[in-house]
Amino acid sequence: MAVHEHPRRTTGFHLPSFRRSRTASVPAAALAEGAGERSARACVFASARLLMGFVFLWAFLDKTFGLGYATPSGKGWIDSGSPTEGFLGHVAVGPTESTFHAWAGAAWADWLFMLGLLGIGVALTAGVALRLAALAGTVMMALMWMAEWPPARHLSDGSPSMSTNPFADYHLVHATVLVALAAAAAGDALGLGRLWARLPVVRDRKWLR
C-alpha cells in the first residue's frame, strides 16, 4: 500500500515584506520633492512679477499725480504737466538725442508712455497678457536705454556721463526679467494667469497668453 505524503499546509502567516512599499515610496518622495521645487520656483517668479508690476504702476501713479518722488508735487500729468518732457527734453547724449528732443512733451508721446506704464503694470500685477506686457515693456526699456546711452563716457557738452557700464544697465535687466516672466507663465501663481488662459479668445491666440 502506497503512502502518499500530503503537501505541508501553510499556516497563512507571512512576515511582512517591505521591499514593495520601500520601492513605491521612492517615486512618491521624488514626486513630492519635485512638486515642492516647482511650487518654490512659481512663488519666486510670482514675487518678481508683482515687484515689477509695482515698478510700472508706481511710475504711472507718481507721474500722474505728482507724488513727490520722481515727479514733484503739483507737476503731475493731472496738473497739466508732461510725463515725457522732463526726461526726453534733457537727453544729452547718443545718436537719437535730437529725435528725443522732438518727442519731448508731445501729446501722443505722453499718452503712449502713460498707457504703456499703466497697461504693463496692471498686466504684471494681475498675471495676465504677460507676452504683450513683455513686448511693450521691452520696447519701452530699449527706448529709455537709447535715451541714456550707457556706451558714452561723456555727454554732448563734454561733461562726464556718469555711466557705470557700457552696455548692461537696469533697463536691460528689466527687459530680460519681463521676457523671463512671460516665458515662465509667471501669472499662474498668485495671479489670474490660469483663468486668463482658459478664455476662448486667449486659448485661440497664444500671443495673448
Coordinates of C-alpha atoms in Angstrom, one line a residue:
M1 CA 0.0 0.0 0.0
A2 CA 1.5 3.2 -1.1
V3 CA 1.7 6.0 1.3
H4 CA 1.2 9.4 -0.2
E5 CA 2.6 12.3 1.6
H6 CA 0.3 15.3 1.6
P7 CA 1.9 18.6 0.9
R8 CA 2.6 20.6 4.0
R9 CA -0.1 23.1 4.6
T10 CA 1.0 26.6 5.3
T11 CA -0.3 28.5 8.3
G12 CA -1.2 31.5 6.2
F13 CA 1.1 33.7 8.3
H14 CA 3.8 35.6 6.4
L15 CA 6.3 38.1 7.6
P16 CA 5.6 41.5 6.1
S17 CA 7.7 42.4 3.1
F18 CA 9.0 45.9 3.0
R19 CA 10.5 45.6 -0.5
R20 CA 7.5 46.7 -2.4
S21 CA 6.5 49.5 -0.1
R22 CA 10.0 50.8 0.0
T23 CA 10.3 50.8 -3.8
A24 CA 6.9 52.6 -4.1
S25 CA 7.9 55.2 -1.6
V26 CA 10.9 56.4 -3.6
P27 CA 8.9 57.7 -6.6
A28 CA 6.4 59.3 -4.2
A29 CA 9.2 61.1 -2.4
A30 CA 10.7 62.2 -5.7
L31 CA 7.3 63.5 -6.8
A32 CA 6.8 65.4 -3.6
E33 CA 10.2 66.9 -3.9
G34 CA 9.7 67.9 -7.5
A35 CA 6.3 69.4 -6.6
G36 CA 8.0 71.4 -3.8
E37 CA 10.6 72.7 -6.2
R38 CA 8.0 73.7 -8.8
S39 CA 6.0 75.5 -6.1
A40 CA 9.0 77.4 -4.8
R41 CA 10.0 78.3 -8.3
A42 CA 6.5 79.5 -9.1
C43 CA 6.5 81.7 -5.9
V44 CA 9.8 83.2 -6.9
F45 CA 8.6 84.1 -10.3
A46 CA 5.3 85.4 -8.9
S47 CA 7.1 87.6 -6.4
A48 CA 9.3 89.0 -9.2
R49 CA 6.2 89.6 -11.3
L50 CA 4.5 91.5 -8.5
L51 CA 7.6 93.6 -7.8
M52 CA 8.0 94.5 -11.5
G53 CA 4.3 95.3 -11.6
F54 CA 4.7 97.7 -8.7
V55 CA 7.6 99.4 -10.5
F56 CA 5.5 100.3 -13.5
L57 CA 2.3 101.1 -11.6
W58 CA 4.2 103.4 -9.2
A59 CA 5.8 105.2 -12.1
F60 CA 2.4 105.7 -13.6
L61 CA 0.9 107.0 -10.3
D62 CA 3.8 109.2 -9.5
K63 CA 3.8 110.9 -12.9
T64 CA 0.0 111.2 -12.9
F65 CA -0.5 112.7 -9.5
G66 CA 2.9 114.2 -8.7
L67 CA 3.5 112.2 -5.5
G68 CA 6.8 113.9 -4.8
Y69 CA 9.3 111.2 -5.9
A70 CA 10.4 111.4 -9.5
T71 CA 7.6 113.9 -10.2
P72 CA 7.4 117.0 -7.9
S73 CA 4.0 117.8 -6.3
G74 CA 1.9 120.0 -8.5
K75 CA 3.6 118.9 -11.7
G76 CA 1.9 115.7 -12.3
W77 CA 0.0 114.8 -15.5
I78 CA -3.3 115.6 -13.9
D79 CA -1.9 119.1 -13.2
S80 CA -1.2 119.6 -17.0
G81 CA 2.5 118.5 -16.6
S82 CA 4.1 116.4 -19.3
P83 CA 5.4 112.9 -18.3
T84 CA 7.9 112.9 -21.1
E85 CA 9.2 116.5 -21.3
G86 CA 11.4 116.3 -18.2
F87 CA 13.1 113.1 -19.3
L88 CA 13.3 113.3 -23.0
G89 CA 13.9 117.1 -23.0
H90 CA 17.1 116.6 -21.0
V91 CA 18.6 113.8 -23.1
A92 CA 22.1 115.0 -23.7
V93 CA 23.9 112.0 -25.3
G94 CA 23.6 109.4 -28.0
P95 CA 22.7 109.3 -31.7
T96 CA 19.0 109.9 -31.1
E97 CA 19.3 113.0 -28.9
S98 CA 17.6 115.3 -31.4
T99 CA 14.8 112.8 -32.0
F100 CA 14.0 112.5 -28.3
H101 CA 14.0 116.3 -28.0
A102 CA 11.4 116.5 -30.8
W103 CA 9.3 113.9 -29.0
A104 CA 9.5 115.6 -25.5
G105 CA 6.2 117.0 -24.4
A106 CA 4.2 115.8 -27.4
A107 CA 0.7 114.7 -26.5
W108 CA 1.0 111.4 -28.4
A109 CA 4.3 110.6 -26.6
D110 CA 2.7 111.4 -23.2
W111 CA -0.3 109.2 -23.9
L112 CA 1.7 106.3 -25.3
F113 CA 4.1 106.4 -22.4
M114 CA 1.5 106.6 -19.7
L115 CA -0.8 104.0 -21.2
G116 CA 2.3 101.8 -21.5
L117 CA 3.2 102.2 -17.9
L118 CA -0.4 101.5 -16.8
G119 CA -1.0 98.6 -19.1
I120 CA 2.2 96.8 -18.3
G121 CA 1.7 97.5 -14.6
V122 CA -1.8 96.1 -14.5
A123 CA -0.9 93.1 -16.6
L124 CA 2.0 92.1 -14.4
T125 CA 0.1 92.7 -11.2
A126 CA -2.9 90.6 -12.4
G127 CA -0.7 88.0 -14.1
V128 CA -2.4 88.3 -17.5
A129 CA -1.3 89.1 -21.0
L130 CA 2.3 88.7 -19.9
R131 CA 3.6 88.2 -23.5
L132 CA 2.1 91.5 -24.6
A133 CA 3.4 93.2 -21.5
A134 CA 6.9 91.7 -22.1
L135 CA 6.9 93.0 -25.7
A136 CA 5.6 96.5 -24.8
G137 CA 8.0 96.7 -21.8
T138 CA 11.0 95.6 -23.8
V139 CA 10.3 98.3 -26.4
M140 CA 9.9 100.9 -23.7
M141 CA 13.1 99.8 -21.9
A142 CA 15.0 99.8 -25.2
L143 CA 14.0 103.4 -25.9
M144 CA 14.9 104.5 -22.4
W145 CA 18.3 102.8 -22.8
M146 CA 18.9 104.7 -26.0
A147 CA 17.9 107.9 -24.3
E148 CA 20.5 107.4 -21.6
W149 CA 23.1 105.8 -24.0
P150 CA 25.3 103.9 -21.5
P151 CA 28.2 103.4 -24.0
A152 CA 29.1 107.1 -23.9
R153 CA 31.6 108.3 -21.3
H154 CA 30.8 112.0 -21.9
L155 CA 27.7 114.0 -22.7
S156 CA 27.3 116.2 -25.7
D157 CA 28.7 119.1 -23.7
G158 CA 31.8 117.2 -22.7
S159 CA 30.9 116.6 -19.1
P160 CA 31.1 113.0 -17.7
S161 CA 28.1 110.9 -18.4
M162 CA 28.4 109.0 -15.1
S163 CA 27.7 105.8 -16.9
T164 CA 29.0 102.8 -14.9
N165 CA 28.7 100.2 -17.6
P166 CA 28.9 100.5 -21.4
F167 CA 26.1 98.1 -22.1
A168 CA 24.2 96.5 -19.2
D169 CA 22.1 98.8 -17.1
Y170 CA 18.8 98.4 -15.2
H171 CA 16.7 99.0 -18.4
L172 CA 18.2 95.8 -20.0
V173 CA 17.7 93.9 -16.7
H174 CA 14.1 94.9 -16.5
A175 CA 13.5 93.9 -20.1
T176 CA 15.1 90.5 -19.5
V177 CA 13.0 89.9 -16.4
L178 CA 9.8 90.8 -18.4
V179 CA 10.7 88.2 -21.0
A180 CA 11.5 85.6 -18.4
L181 CA 8.2 86.2 -16.6
A182 CA 6.3 85.7 -19.8
A183 CA 8.2 82.6 -20.8
A184 CA 7.7 81.0 -17.4
A185 CA 3.9 81.8 -17.3
A186 CA 4.5 83.6 -14.1
G187 CA 0.9 84.7 -13.8
D188 CA -0.3 81.2 -12.9
A189 CA 0.8 81.6 -9.3
L190 CA -0.6 84.4 -7.2
G191 CA -2.3 85.7 -10.3
L192 CA -5.1 85.3 -12.8
G193 CA -3.0 83.6 -15.4
R194 CA -4.8 80.2 -15.4
L195 CA -8.2 81.9 -15.7
W196 CA -7.0 84.2 -18.4
A197 CA -5.5 81.3 -20.4
R198 CA -8.9 79.5 -20.4
L199 CA -10.7 82.4 -22.1
P200 CA -11.7 81.4 -25.6
V201 CA -10.1 84.4 -27.2
V202 CA -6.8 83.7 -25.4
R203 CA -6.9 80.0 -26.0
D204 CA -7.2 80.5 -29.7
R205 CA -4.5 83.2 -29.8
K206 CA -1.4 82.1 -27.9
W207 CA 0.3 85.5 -28.3
L208 CA -2.3 86.9 -25.8
R209 CA -1.2 84.5 -23.2

